[in-house]
Tab-separated table of C-alpha atoms and ligand atoms in Angstrom:
chain	number	residue	atom	x	y	z
L	329	UNK	CA	139.508	179.722	27.816
L	330	UNK	CA	142.989	181.127	28.075
L	331	UNK	CA	141.590	184.610	28.353
L	332	UNK	CA	139.307	183.672	31.236
L	333	UNK	CA	142.142	182.109	33.145
L	334	UNK	CA	144.261	185.208	32.766
L	335	UNK	CA	141.404	187.329	34.061
L	336	UNK	CA	140.984	185.059	37.059
L	337	UNK	CA	144.657	185.316	37.850
L	338	UNK	CA	144.527	189.080	37.797
L	339	UNK	CA	141.429	189.063	39.983
L	340	UNK	CA	142.994	186.763	42.500
L	341	UNK	CA	146.039	188.985	42.692
L	342	UNK	CA	143.988	192.108	43.223
L	343	UNK	CA	141.876	190.370	45.799
L	344	UNK	CA	144.539	188.936	48.065
L	345	UNK	CA	146.595	192.051	48.512
L	346	UNK	CA	145.570	195.421	49.648
L	347	UNK	CA	147.935	198.288	49.548
L	348	UNK	CA	148.136	200.230	52.753
L	349	UNK	CA	150.849	202.781	53.254
L	350	UNK	CA	153.244	200.813	51.110
L	351	UNK	CA	152.837	197.523	53.006
L	352	UNK	CA	151.326	194.626	51.149
L	353	UNK	CA	149.124	192.553	53.376
L	354	UNK	CA	147.166	189.354	53.176
L	355	UNK	CA	143.738	190.209	54.264
L	356	UNK	CA	140.828	188.695	56.125
L	357	UNK	CA	137.587	188.445	54.270
L	358	UNK	CA	134.082	188.948	55.558
L	359	UNK	CA	134.635	188.030	59.190
L	360	UNK	CA	133.086	189.187	62.412
L	361	UNK	CA	135.503	190.741	64.877
L	362	UNK	CA	135.220	192.079	68.407
L	363	UNK	CA	136.943	195.321	69.148
L	364	UNK	CA	137.700	197.078	72.373
L	365	UNK	CA	138.907	200.655	71.939
L	366	UNK	CA	141.562	202.077	74.189
L	367	UNK	CA	139.495	204.675	75.962
L	368	UNK	CA	135.899	205.421	75.952
L	369	UNK	CA	134.481	207.277	78.859
L	370	UNK	CA	133.637	206.021	81.429
L	371	UNK	CA	135.036	202.615	80.468
L	372	UNK	CA	136.054	200.829	77.262
L	373	UNK	CA	133.172	199.202	75.505
L	374	UNK	CA	133.529	196.113	73.345
L	375	UNK	CA	131.602	196.037	70.095
L	376	UNK	CA	131.325	193.784	67.072
L	377	UNK	CA	132.023	194.563	63.470
L	378	UNK	CA	130.351	192.198	61.014
L	379	UNK	CA	131.480	191.567	57.482
L	380	UNK	CA	134.951	192.945	58.110
L	381	UNK	CA	137.346	192.621	55.191
L	382	UNK	CA	140.909	193.859	55.264
L	383	UNK	CA	144.004	193.652	57.394
L	384	UNK	CA	144.071	194.447	61.050
L	385	UNK	CA	145.735	197.820	61.099
L	386	UNK	CA	144.899	200.919	63.064
L	387	UNK	CA	143.893	202.922	59.962
L	388	UNK	CA	141.093	200.414	59.292
L	389	UNK	CA	139.327	201.431	62.506
L	390	UNK	CA	137.818	204.645	63.726
L	391	UNK	CA	138.942	204.336	67.317
L	392	UNK	CA	142.298	203.375	68.796
L	393	UNK	CA	142.042	199.628	69.325
L	394	UNK	CA	143.371	197.935	72.441
L	395	UNK	CA	141.875	194.485	72.084
L	396	UNK	CA	140.884	192.549	68.983
L	397	UNK	CA	139.253	189.139	69.122
L	398	UNK	CA	138.136	186.871	66.297
L	399	UNK	CA	135.676	184.321	67.519
L	400	UNK	CA	134.481	181.210	65.624
L	401	UNK	CA	135.234	182.563	62.166
L	402	UNK	CA	136.291	180.809	59.011
L	403	UNK	CA	139.920	181.875	59.027
L	404	UNK	CA	142.459	179.273	57.935
L	405	UNK	CA	145.572	181.316	57.462
L	406	UNK	CA	147.102	184.393	59.026
L	407	UNK	CA	149.091	185.804	56.130
L	408	UNK	CA	151.852	188.334	55.581
L	409	UNK	CA	151.349	191.512	57.605
L	410	UNK	CA	147.780	190.459	58.350
L	411	UNK	CA	148.090	192.227	61.687
L	412	UNK	CA	150.297	195.286	61.562
L	413	UNK	CA	150.732	198.864	62.603
L	414	UNK	CA	148.500	198.852	65.647
L	415	UNK	CA	150.368	201.007	68.125
L	416	UNK	CA	148.035	200.444	71.089
L	417	UNK	CA	147.008	196.829	70.559
L	418	UNK	CA	147.422	194.924	73.814
L	419	UNK	CA	145.530	191.684	73.184
L	420	UNK	CA	145.001	189.758	69.984
L	421	UNK	CA	142.984	186.563	70.015
L	422	UNK	CA	141.661	183.978	67.595
L	423	UNK	CA	139.291	181.551	69.226
L	424	UNK	CA	137.691	178.580	67.488
L	425	UNK	CA	138.886	179.592	64.034
L	426	UNK	CA	140.220	176.921	61.679
L	427	UNK	CA	143.682	178.448	61.498
L	428	UNK	CA	146.186	175.900	60.230
L	429	UNK	CA	149.133	178.144	59.515
L	430	UNK	CA	150.613	181.509	60.273
L	431	UNK	CA	153.028	183.385	58.042
L	432	UNK	CA	156.368	184.171	59.629
L	433	UNK	CA	155.599	187.763	58.639
L	434	UNK	CA	152.045	187.804	59.995
L	435	UNK	CA	152.620	190.204	62.894
L	436	UNK	CA	154.451	193.489	62.418
L	437	UNK	CA	154.710	196.775	64.298
L	438	UNK	CA	152.657	195.846	67.312
L	439	UNK	CA	154.791	197.552	69.974
L	440	UNK	CA	152.379	197.076	72.880
L	441	UNK	CA	151.051	193.616	72.168
L	442	UNK	CA	151.242	191.666	75.432
L	443	UNK	CA	148.881	188.757	74.933
L	444	UNK	CA	148.428	186.667	71.829
L	445	UNK	CA	146.172	183.684	71.793
L	446	UNK	CA	145.125	181.227	69.143
L	447	UNK	CA	142.868	178.740	70.916
L	448	UNK	CA	140.858	175.868	69.529
L	449	UNK	CA	142.408	176.173	66.106
L	450	UNK	CA	143.963	173.717	63.736
L	451	UNK	CA	147.641	174.596	64.074
L	452	UNK	CA	149.930	171.591	63.645
L	453	UNK	CA	153.336	173.223	63.632
L	454	UNK	CA	154.868	176.323	65.180
L	455	UNK	CA	157.639	177.895	63.136
L	456	UNK	CA	160.388	179.949	64.665
L	457	UNK	CA	160.274	183.674	63.861
L	458	UNK	CA	156.477	183.911	64.031
L	459	UNK	CA	156.431	185.333	67.553
L	460	UNK	CA	160.015	186.426	68.273
L	461	UNK	CA	159.675	189.811	66.642
L	462	UNK	CA	156.845	190.832	68.918
L	463	UNK	CA	159.262	191.729	71.673
L	464	UNK	CA	156.571	193.103	73.974
L	465	UNK	CA	154.745	189.752	74.197
L	466	UNK	CA	154.180	188.404	77.705
L	467	UNK	CA	151.662	185.645	77.076
L	468	UNK	CA	151.461	183.176	74.190
L	469	UNK	CA	148.501	180.848	74.474
L	470	UNK	CA	147.961	178.081	71.904
L	471	UNK	CA	145.555	175.949	73.912
L	472	UNK	CA	143.569	173.302	72.048
L	473	UNK	CA	145.270	173.035	68.661
L	474	UNK	CA	146.845	170.024	66.924
L	475	UNK	CA	150.452	171.054	67.461
L	476	UNK	CA	152.955	168.212	67.192
L	477	UNK	CA	156.032	170.157	66.084
L	478	UNK	CA	157.665	173.280	67.402
L	479	UNK	CA	160.804	174.658	65.769
L	480	UNK	CA	163.874	175.700	67.738
L	481	UNK	CA	163.689	179.196	69.258
L	482	UNK	CA	159.939	179.407	68.525
L	483	UNK	CA	159.444	181.038	71.942
L	484	UNK	CA	163.054	182.200	72.219
L	485	UNK	CA	164.788	185.557	72.502
L	486	UNK	CA	161.745	187.200	74.010
L	487	UNK	CA	162.762	189.195	77.006
L	488	UNK	CA	159.255	189.961	78.207
L	489	UNK	CA	157.768	186.526	77.742
L	490	UNK	CA	156.258	185.235	80.986
L	491	UNK	CA	153.736	182.556	80.061
L	492	UNK	CA	153.753	179.908	77.359
L	493	UNK	CA	150.610	177.806	77.158
L	494	UNK	CA	150.512	174.936	74.679
L	495	UNK	CA	148.175	172.662	76.595
L	496	UNK	CA	145.789	170.239	74.889
L	497	UNK	CA	147.896	169.611	71.814
L	498	UNK	CA	149.795	166.649	70.326
L	499	UNK	CA	153.376	167.166	71.462
L	500	UNK	CA	155.394	164.131	72.443
L	501	UNK	CA	158.540	166.001	73.397
L	502	UNK	CA	159.476	169.112	75.289
L	503	UNK	CA	162.725	170.920	74.385
L	504	UNK	CA	164.534	173.692	76.242
L	505	UNK	CA	165.794	175.132	72.979
L	506	UNK	CA	162.292	176.327	72.112
L	507	UNK	CA	162.687	178.878	74.901
L	508	UNK	CA	166.328	179.815	74.284
L	509	UNK	CA	167.230	183.093	75.979
L	510	UNK	CA	163.688	183.821	77.108
L	511	UNK	CA	164.904	183.795	80.652
L	512	UNK	CA	161.955	185.545	82.296
L	513	UNK	CA	159.408	182.809	81.707
L	514	UNK	CA	157.388	182.149	84.850
L	515	UNK	CA	154.728	179.735	83.648
L	516	UNK	CA	154.762	176.810	81.256
L	517	UNK	CA	151.569	174.925	80.577
L	518	UNK	CA	152.075	171.783	78.504
L	519	UNK	CA	149.387	169.680	80.106
L	520	UNK	CA	147.184	167.408	77.979
L	521	UNK	CA	149.826	166.440	75.443
L	522	UNK	CA	151.644	163.154	74.828
L	523	UNK	CA	154.976	164.036	76.379
L	524	UNK	CA	156.757	160.854	77.410
L	525	UNK	CA	159.850	162.023	79.225
L	526	UNK	CA	161.455	165.171	80.566
L	527	UNK	CA	165.086	165.860	79.758
L	528	UNK	CA	167.434	167.646	82.132
L	529	UNK	CA	167.857	170.582	79.752
L	530	UNK	CA	164.256	171.714	79.492
L	531	UNK	CA	164.110	174.034	82.507
L	532	UNK	CA	167.829	174.524	83.100
L	533	UNK	CA	167.912	178.116	81.840
L	534	UNK	CA	164.593	179.248	83.242
L	535	UNK	CA	165.392	180.200	86.795
L	536	UNK	CA	162.267	182.322	87.214
L	537	UNK	CA	159.840	179.493	86.603
L	538	UNK	CA	157.077	179.353	89.190
L	539	UNK	CA	154.399	177.249	87.584
L	540	UNK	CA	154.942	174.097	85.557
L	541	UNK	CA	151.892	172.266	84.259
L	542	UNK	CA	152.670	168.821	82.864
L	543	UNK	CA	149.502	167.079	83.967
L	544	UNK	CA	147.701	164.639	81.639
L	545	UNK	CA	150.713	163.502	79.631
L	546	UNK	CA	152.509	160.177	79.168
L	547	UNK	CA	155.549	160.948	81.285
L	548	UNK	CA	157.240	157.830	82.579
L	549	UNK	CA	160.750	159.147	82.913
L	550	UNK	CA	162.289	162.365	84.238
L	551	UNK	CA	166.046	162.764	83.880
L	552	UNK	CA	168.218	163.486	86.910
L	553	UNK	CA	168.597	167.201	87.720
L	554	UNK	CA	165.644	168.139	85.479
L	555	UNK	CA	164.354	170.566	88.144
L	556	UNK	CA	167.799	171.314	89.600
L	557	UNK	CA	167.770	175.118	89.353
L	558	UNK	CA	164.221	175.561	90.627
L	559	UNK	CA	164.220	175.972	94.381
L	560	UNK	CA	160.880	177.545	94.949
L	561	UNK	CA	157.900	176.617	92.795
L	562	UNK	CA	154.298	177.621	93.161
L	563	UNK	CA	152.886	174.745	91.142
L	564	UNK	CA	154.337	171.544	89.795
L	565	UNK	CA	151.720	169.449	88.030
L	566	UNK	CA	152.682	165.881	87.212
L	567	UNK	CA	149.293	164.304	87.755
L	568	UNK	CA	147.843	161.792	85.274
L	569	UNK	CA	151.147	160.587	83.942
L	570	UNK	CA	152.865	157.203	84.032
L	571	UNK	CA	155.457	157.773	86.732
L	572	UNK	CA	156.471	154.724	88.739
L	573	UNK	CA	159.198	156.654	90.544
L	574	UNK	CA	159.651	160.260	91.587
L	575	UNK	CA	163.393	160.194	91.950
L	576	UNK	CA	164.988	162.546	94.486
L	577	UNK	CA	167.789	163.201	91.996
L	578	UNK	CA	165.490	165.190	89.710
L	579	UNK	CA	165.225	167.932	92.363
L	580	UNK	CA	167.730	170.340	93.968
L	581	UNK	CA	168.991	169.819	97.545
L	582	UNK	CA	166.090	171.715	99.039
L	583	UNK	CA	162.886	172.509	97.271
L	584	UNK	CA	159.686	174.181	98.315
L	585	UNK	CA	156.626	173.599	96.143
L	586	UNK	CA	153.396	175.218	97.124
L	587	UNK	CA	151.194	172.822	95.146
L	588	UNK	CA	152.581	169.477	94.077
L	589	UNK	CA	150.219	167.339	92.000
L	590	UNK	CA	151.203	163.688	91.632
L	591	UNK	CA	147.825	161.988	91.735
L	592	UNK	CA	146.948	159.352	89.132
L	593	UNK	CA	150.384	157.910	88.438
L	594	UNK	CA	151.849	154.477	89.180
L	595	UNK	CA	153.720	155.450	92.337
L	596	UNK	CA	154.250	152.773	94.990
L	597	UNK	CA	156.359	154.950	97.308
L	598	UNK	CA	158.167	158.249	97.788
L	599	UNK	CA	161.743	157.783	98.926
L	600	UNK	CA	163.065	159.060	102.253
L	601	UNK	CA	165.667	161.005	100.337
L	602	UNK	CA	162.925	162.840	98.456
L	603	UNK	CA	160.886	163.562	101.581
L	604	UNK	CA	163.990	165.039	103.208
L	605	UNK	CA	164.668	167.610	100.530
L	606	UNK	CA	161.097	168.456	99.672
L	607	UNK	CA	158.522	170.563	101.441
L	608	UNK	CA	155.078	171.373	100.166
L	609	UNK	CA	152.064	173.343	101.226
L	610	UNK	CA	149.533	171.109	99.511
L	611	UNK	CA	149.780	167.968	97.474
L	612	UNK	CA	147.568	165.397	95.789
L	613	UNK	CA	148.262	161.702	96.271
L	614	UNK	CA	145.214	159.696	95.307
L	615	UNK	CA	144.936	157.312	92.388
L	616	UNK	CA	148.417	155.882	92.992
L	617	UNK	CA	149.058	152.251	93.993
L	618	UNK	CA	150.756	153.186	97.268
L	619	UNK	CA	152.236	150.553	99.496
L	620	UNK	CA	150.530	151.070	102.842
L	621	UNK	CA	153.699	151.528	104.936
L	622	UNK	CA	154.905	154.066	102.376
L	623	UNK	CA	151.637	155.972	102.425
L	624	UNK	CA	151.825	156.008	106.231
L	625	UNK	CA	155.266	157.511	106.008
L	626	UNK	CA	154.009	160.222	103.643
L	627	UNK	CA	151.170	161.021	106.033
L	628	UNK	CA	153.621	161.403	108.912
L	629	UNK	CA	155.791	163.672	106.787
L	630	UNK	CA	152.742	165.750	105.835
L	631	UNK	CA	151.803	166.165	109.502
L	632	UNK	CA	155.310	167.028	110.581
L	633	UNK	CA	155.743	169.632	107.893
L	634	UNK	CA	152.303	171.113	108.467
L	635	UNK	CA	151.236	170.540	104.889
L	636	UNK	CA	147.890	169.418	103.536
L	637	UNK	CA	146.719	166.622	101.293
L	638	UNK	CA	144.307	167.975	98.761
L	639	UNK	CA	141.558	165.780	97.376
L	640	UNK	CA	140.804	166.026	93.665
L	641	UNK	CA	137.209	164.791	94.099
L	642	UNK	CA	137.829	162.287	91.283
L	643	UNK	CA	138.246	159.280	93.562
L	644	UNK	CA	134.959	159.390	95.373
L	645	UNK	CA	133.042	156.247	96.195
L	646	UNK	CA	133.098	153.157	98.367
L	647	UNK	CA	135.687	150.407	98.265
L	648	UNK	CA	138.367	152.432	96.574
L	649	UNK	CA	141.657	151.074	97.873
L	650	UNK	CA	143.982	153.784	99.184
L	651	UNK	CA	147.024	151.520	99.490
L	652	UNK	CA	148.186	147.920	99.357
L	653	UNK	CA	149.919	145.595	101.801
L	654	UNK	CA	152.242	142.961	100.513
L	655	UNK	CA	153.540	140.017	102.515
L	656	UNK	CA	157.089	141.085	103.155
L	657	UNK	CA	156.498	144.777	103.794
L	658	UNK	CA	156.433	145.844	107.388
L	659	UNK	CA	158.323	148.994	106.523
L	660	UNK	CA	158.282	151.014	103.380
L	661	UNK	CA	160.562	149.273	100.940
L	662	UNK	CA	161.609	151.625	98.193
L	663	UNK	CA	161.080	149.325	95.256
L	664	UNK	CA	158.432	149.063	92.598
L	665	UNK	CA	155.941	146.258	92.786
L	666	UNK	CA	154.527	145.869	89.305
L	667	UNK	CA	152.154	143.077	90.300
L	668	UNK	CA	150.716	145.214	93.033
L	669	UNK	CA	150.208	148.085	90.618
L	670	UNK	CA	148.443	145.793	88.165
L	671	UNK	CA	146.198	144.411	90.835
L	672	UNK	CA	145.413	147.910	92.140
L	673	UNK	CA	144.363	149.096	88.683
L	674	UNK	CA	142.339	145.940	88.142
L	675	UNK	CA	140.505	146.536	91.386
L	676	UNK	CA	139.703	150.093	90.391
L	677	UNK	CA	138.449	149.026	86.978
L	678	UNK	CA	136.330	146.314	88.526
L	679	UNK	CA	134.446	148.538	90.946
L	680	UNK	CA	130.678	148.113	90.771
L	681	UNK	CA	130.140	151.799	90.412
L	682	UNK	CA	132.463	152.838	87.566
L	683	UNK	CA	135.128	155.230	88.671
L	684	UNK	CA	135.897	158.556	87.018
L	685	UNK	CA	138.637	158.187	84.428
L	686	UNK	CA	140.327	161.066	86.182
L	687	UNK	CA	140.796	159.148	89.430
L	688	UNK	CA	143.673	157.012	88.238
L	689	UNK	CA	145.577	156.123	85.127
L	690	UNK	CA	143.166	153.385	84.117
L	691	UNK	CA	144.192	153.001	80.477
L	692	UNK	CA	146.687	150.296	79.617
L	693	UNK	CA	149.546	149.858	82.077
L	694	UNK	CA	152.772	148.401	80.589
M	1389	LIG	C1	129.629	187.252	54.853
M	1389	LIG	O1	129.435	186.250	55.863
M	1389	LIG	C2	128.084	186.155	56.267
M	1389	LIG	C3	128.042	185.188	57.457
M	1389	LIG	O2	129.143	184.355	57.510
M	1389	LIG	C4	127.254	185.695	55.104
M	1389	LIG	O3	125.916	185.588	55.513
M	1389	LIG	C5	127.389	186.679	53.975
M	1389	LIG	O4	126.709	186.212	52.839
M	1389	LIG	C6	128.844	186.909	53.595
M	1389	LIG	N1	128.950	187.988	52.647
M	1389	LIG	C7	129.761	187.956	51.587
M	1389	LIG	C8	129.751	189.153	50.700
M	1389	LIG	O5	130.480	186.994	51.345
M	1390	LIG	C1	130.081	192.713	52.896
M	1390	LIG	O1	131.188	193.455	52.398
M	1390	LIG	C2	131.311	193.425	50.977
M	1390	LIG	C3	132.556	194.163	50.623
M	1390	LIG	O2	133.453	194.273	51.651
M	1390	LIG	C4	130.097	194.015	50.345
M	1390	LIG	O3	130.217	193.908	48.958
M	1390	LIG	C5	128.861	193.305	50.810
M	1390	LIG	O4	127.718	193.920	50.326
M	1390	LIG	C6	128.787	193.258	52.334
M	1390	LIG	N1	127.667	192.421	52.737
M	1390	LIG	C7	126.868	192.736	53.749
M	1390	LIG	C8	125.773	191.742	54.030
M	1390	LIG	O5	127.028	193.729	54.423
M	1391	LIG	C1	142.675	170.404	60.393
M	1391	LIG	O1	143.817	170.070	59.622
M	1391	LIG	C2	143.829	168.740	59.164
M	1391	LIG	C3	145.142	168.490	58.472
M	1391	LIG	O2	145.855	169.646	58.219
M	1391	LIG	C4	142.638	168.506	58.266
M	1391	LIG	O3	142.612	167.172	57.844
M	1391	LIG	C5	141.359	168.824	59.039
M	1391	LIG	O4	140.249	168.708	58.189
M	1391	LIG	C6	141.416	170.216	59.582
M	1391	LIG	N1	140.247	170.472	60.411
M	1391	LIG	C7	139.515	171.557	60.308
M	1391	LIG	C8	138.378	171.667	61.257
M	1391	LIG	O5	139.774	172.409	59.489
M	1392	LIG	C1	170.393	186.652	75.626
M	1392	LIG	O1	169.844	187.434	76.667
M	1392	LIG	C2	170.744	188.272	77.348
M	1392	LIG	C3	169.996	189.015	78.414
M	1392	LIG	O2	169.072	188.218	79.048
M	1392	LIG	C4	171.405	189.233	76.407
M	1392	LIG	O3	172.383	189.963	77.081
M	1392	LIG	C5	172.034	188.452	75.269
M	1392	LIG	O4	172.552	189.354	74.321
M	1392	LIG	C6	171.008	187.571	74.610
M	1392	LIG	N1	171.617	186.803	73.547
M	1392	LIG	C7	171.194	186.873	72.325
M	1392	LIG	C8	171.948	186.044	71.339
M	1392	LIG	O5	170.233	187.527	72.011
M	1393	LIG	C1	146.763	174.733	81.787
M	1393	LIG	O1	146.110	173.951	80.816
M	1393	LIG	C2	144.999	173.220	81.308
M	1393	LIG	C3	144.422	172.434	80.156
M	1393	LIG	O2	145.232	171.371	79.838
M	1393	LIG	C4	143.953	174.154	81.858
M	1393	LIG	O3	142.881	173.425	82.418
M	1393	LIG	C5	144.587	175.033	82.925
M	1393	LIG	O4	143.648	175.984	83.353
M	1393	LIG	C6	145.790	175.746	82.374
M	1393	LIG	N1	146.382	176.542	83.419
M	1393	LIG	C7	147.031	177.665	83.200
M	1393	LIG	C8	147.484	178.421	84.381
M	1393	LIG	O5	147.259	178.066	82.070
M	1394	LIG	C1	162.610	160.062	75.719
M	1394	LIG	O1	161.618	160.152	74.727
M	1394	LIG	C2	162.065	160.042	73.407
M	1394	LIG	C3	160.872	160.157	72.502
M	1394	LIG	O2	159.875	160.909	73.054
M	1394	LIG	C4	162.776	158.711	73.202
M	1394	LIG	O3	163.306	158.674	71.920
M	1394	LIG	C5	163.872	158.553	74.225
M	1394	LIG	O4	164.443	157.278	74.118
M	1394	LIG	C6	163.295	158.727	75.607
M	1394	LIG	N1	164.379	158.605	76.569
M	1394	LIG	C7	164.265	157.869	77.660
M	1394	LIG	C8	165.465	157.866	78.530
M	1394	LIG	O5	163.259	157.283	77.957
M	1395	LIG	C1	159.181	181.390	97.477
M	1395	LIG	O1	159.064	182.595	96.730
M	1395	LIG	C2	158.040	183.461	97.179
M	1395	LIG	C3	158.012	184.687	96.302
M	1395	LIG	O2	158.304	184.389	94.988
M	1395	LIG	C4	158.291	183.863	98.603
M	1395	LIG	O3	157.214	184.665	99.073
M	1395	LIG	C5	158.412	182.641	99.478
M	1395	LIG	O4	158.747	183.002	100.791
M	1395	LIG	C6	159.468	181.688	98.937
M	1395	LIG	N1	159.420	180.486	99.747
M	1395	LIG	C7	160.498	179.860	100.149
M	1395	LIG	C8	160.284	178.648	100.999
M	1395	LIG	O5	161.615	180.246	99.860
M	1396	LIG	C1	150.393	175.304	110.027
M	1396	LIG	O1	149.722	175.888	108.904
M	1396	LIG	C2	148.645	176.739	109.245
M	1396	LIG	C3	148.018	177.243	107.965
M	1396	LIG	O2	148.176	176.343	106.920
M	1396	LIG	C4	149.147	177.879	110.098
M	1396	LIG	O3	148.052	178.669	110.478
M	1396	LIG	C5	149.880	177.341	111.308
M	1396	LIG	O4	150.454	178.409	112.035
M	1396	LIG	C6	150.975	176.373	110.906
M	1396	LIG	N1	151.595	175.781	112.079
M	1396	LIG	C7	152.907	175.619	112.197
M	1396	LIG	C8	153.362	174.955	113.427
M	1396	LIG	O5	153.686	175.966	111.308
């Protein structure tokens, strides 16, 4: 019995490490991978390798590899040096694998790696020092995992980082310190999480931000000056949240946003102060319990500034109220009317022809 166990131990040791040029690496076993070589006249051709076992390193392949994708394979862990020494690798992707953790030493000597994605996996936590050493990285995409924790600096100190996508995960907070000193970030996509509020420090050091996706979260509160240093945005997505107010104080003195998405919140009005500092090219409005005089005022502002209201196509049907009148309001009064919001949502839920869940925030209000 004892003897057998010792043998097993030795076997396990031999099996989990392969020795390649002095580097020990945790290897992948019997998986199918898709490779795209760097050049192949007249154009690069992607091919599959079945039953691949080993680490991803250039010496394991005949041609110089530019792109390596693992699709729907039974991989749970990316271990030490699992991907290393690939001088021309530009894109590395794991899609639909069951990955639940990544060693902090998983990726080494990948000087040209620009895009790394791990989509539809089972990651729950992102440690710092997994990505930081890949200084060439421009895009990190972790769409569709189970991430609820991200350590400080996880996306920090990366000079070339431009896009961080962690949409469709389980985050309830967003912290600026994750991105410390990665000052060239242009796009953040944290939509489809459970983020409840936005602190003023999240974007304060990211002056190059152009696109911020925060749609489909639980945001009910945005701190003053949260968007203070952003004067010119291409996209600000706040749709499908729980905002009752879009306070002018969250924005700088003047702000141009090409696409502003605020549909499906609990907004009763936009303040005059906000309309004065803001200009947009296109915006979405529907699925909010607007007060009619306030919606009128927005329409006038839209016309005057030559912008466009974009329809989402989620609120299609008859008898969908666009706004509400209350007794005292001749003019737009800049206050919340909780009863009106409740009655608006009740009306939407009670429609004969059930409305798309994407039209408005129809799940429990207050
Ligand atoms: C490798 O994986 C394939 C498909 O997943 C399977 O059919 C095959 O038996 C495996 N081979 C070994 C040696 O494990
Ligand atoms: C898969 O690879 C292993 C070793 O890497 C080998 O023993 C086995 O025969 C291969 N199976 C197939 C189906 O190619
Ligand atoms: C994902 O991870 C959780 C907990 O770590 C586990 O319970 C679940 O079975 C995993 N799912 C898959 C598909 O591996
Ligand atoms: C932060 O980034 C700047 C350049 O953007 C650099 O000069 C500085 O040394 C960095 N700080 C650290 C601690 O890496
Ligand atoms: C952001 O994430 C959402 C999923 O939540 C996706 O539909 C959208 O295409 C993403 N956009 C970008 C630019 O990454
Ligand atoms: C912001 O959210 C966190 C938890 O997500 C909570 O602890 C904190 O009280 C919230 N702050 C405000 C002002 O709502
Ligand atoms: C915003 O920035 C873009 C380029 O990044 C520029 O073309 C555009 O004119 C700017 N718009 C405003 C209103 O400053
Ligand atoms: C209004 O916008 C359209 C395109 O969106 C443009 O062609 C037109 O010149 C603009 N008019 C004014 C007065 O800015």
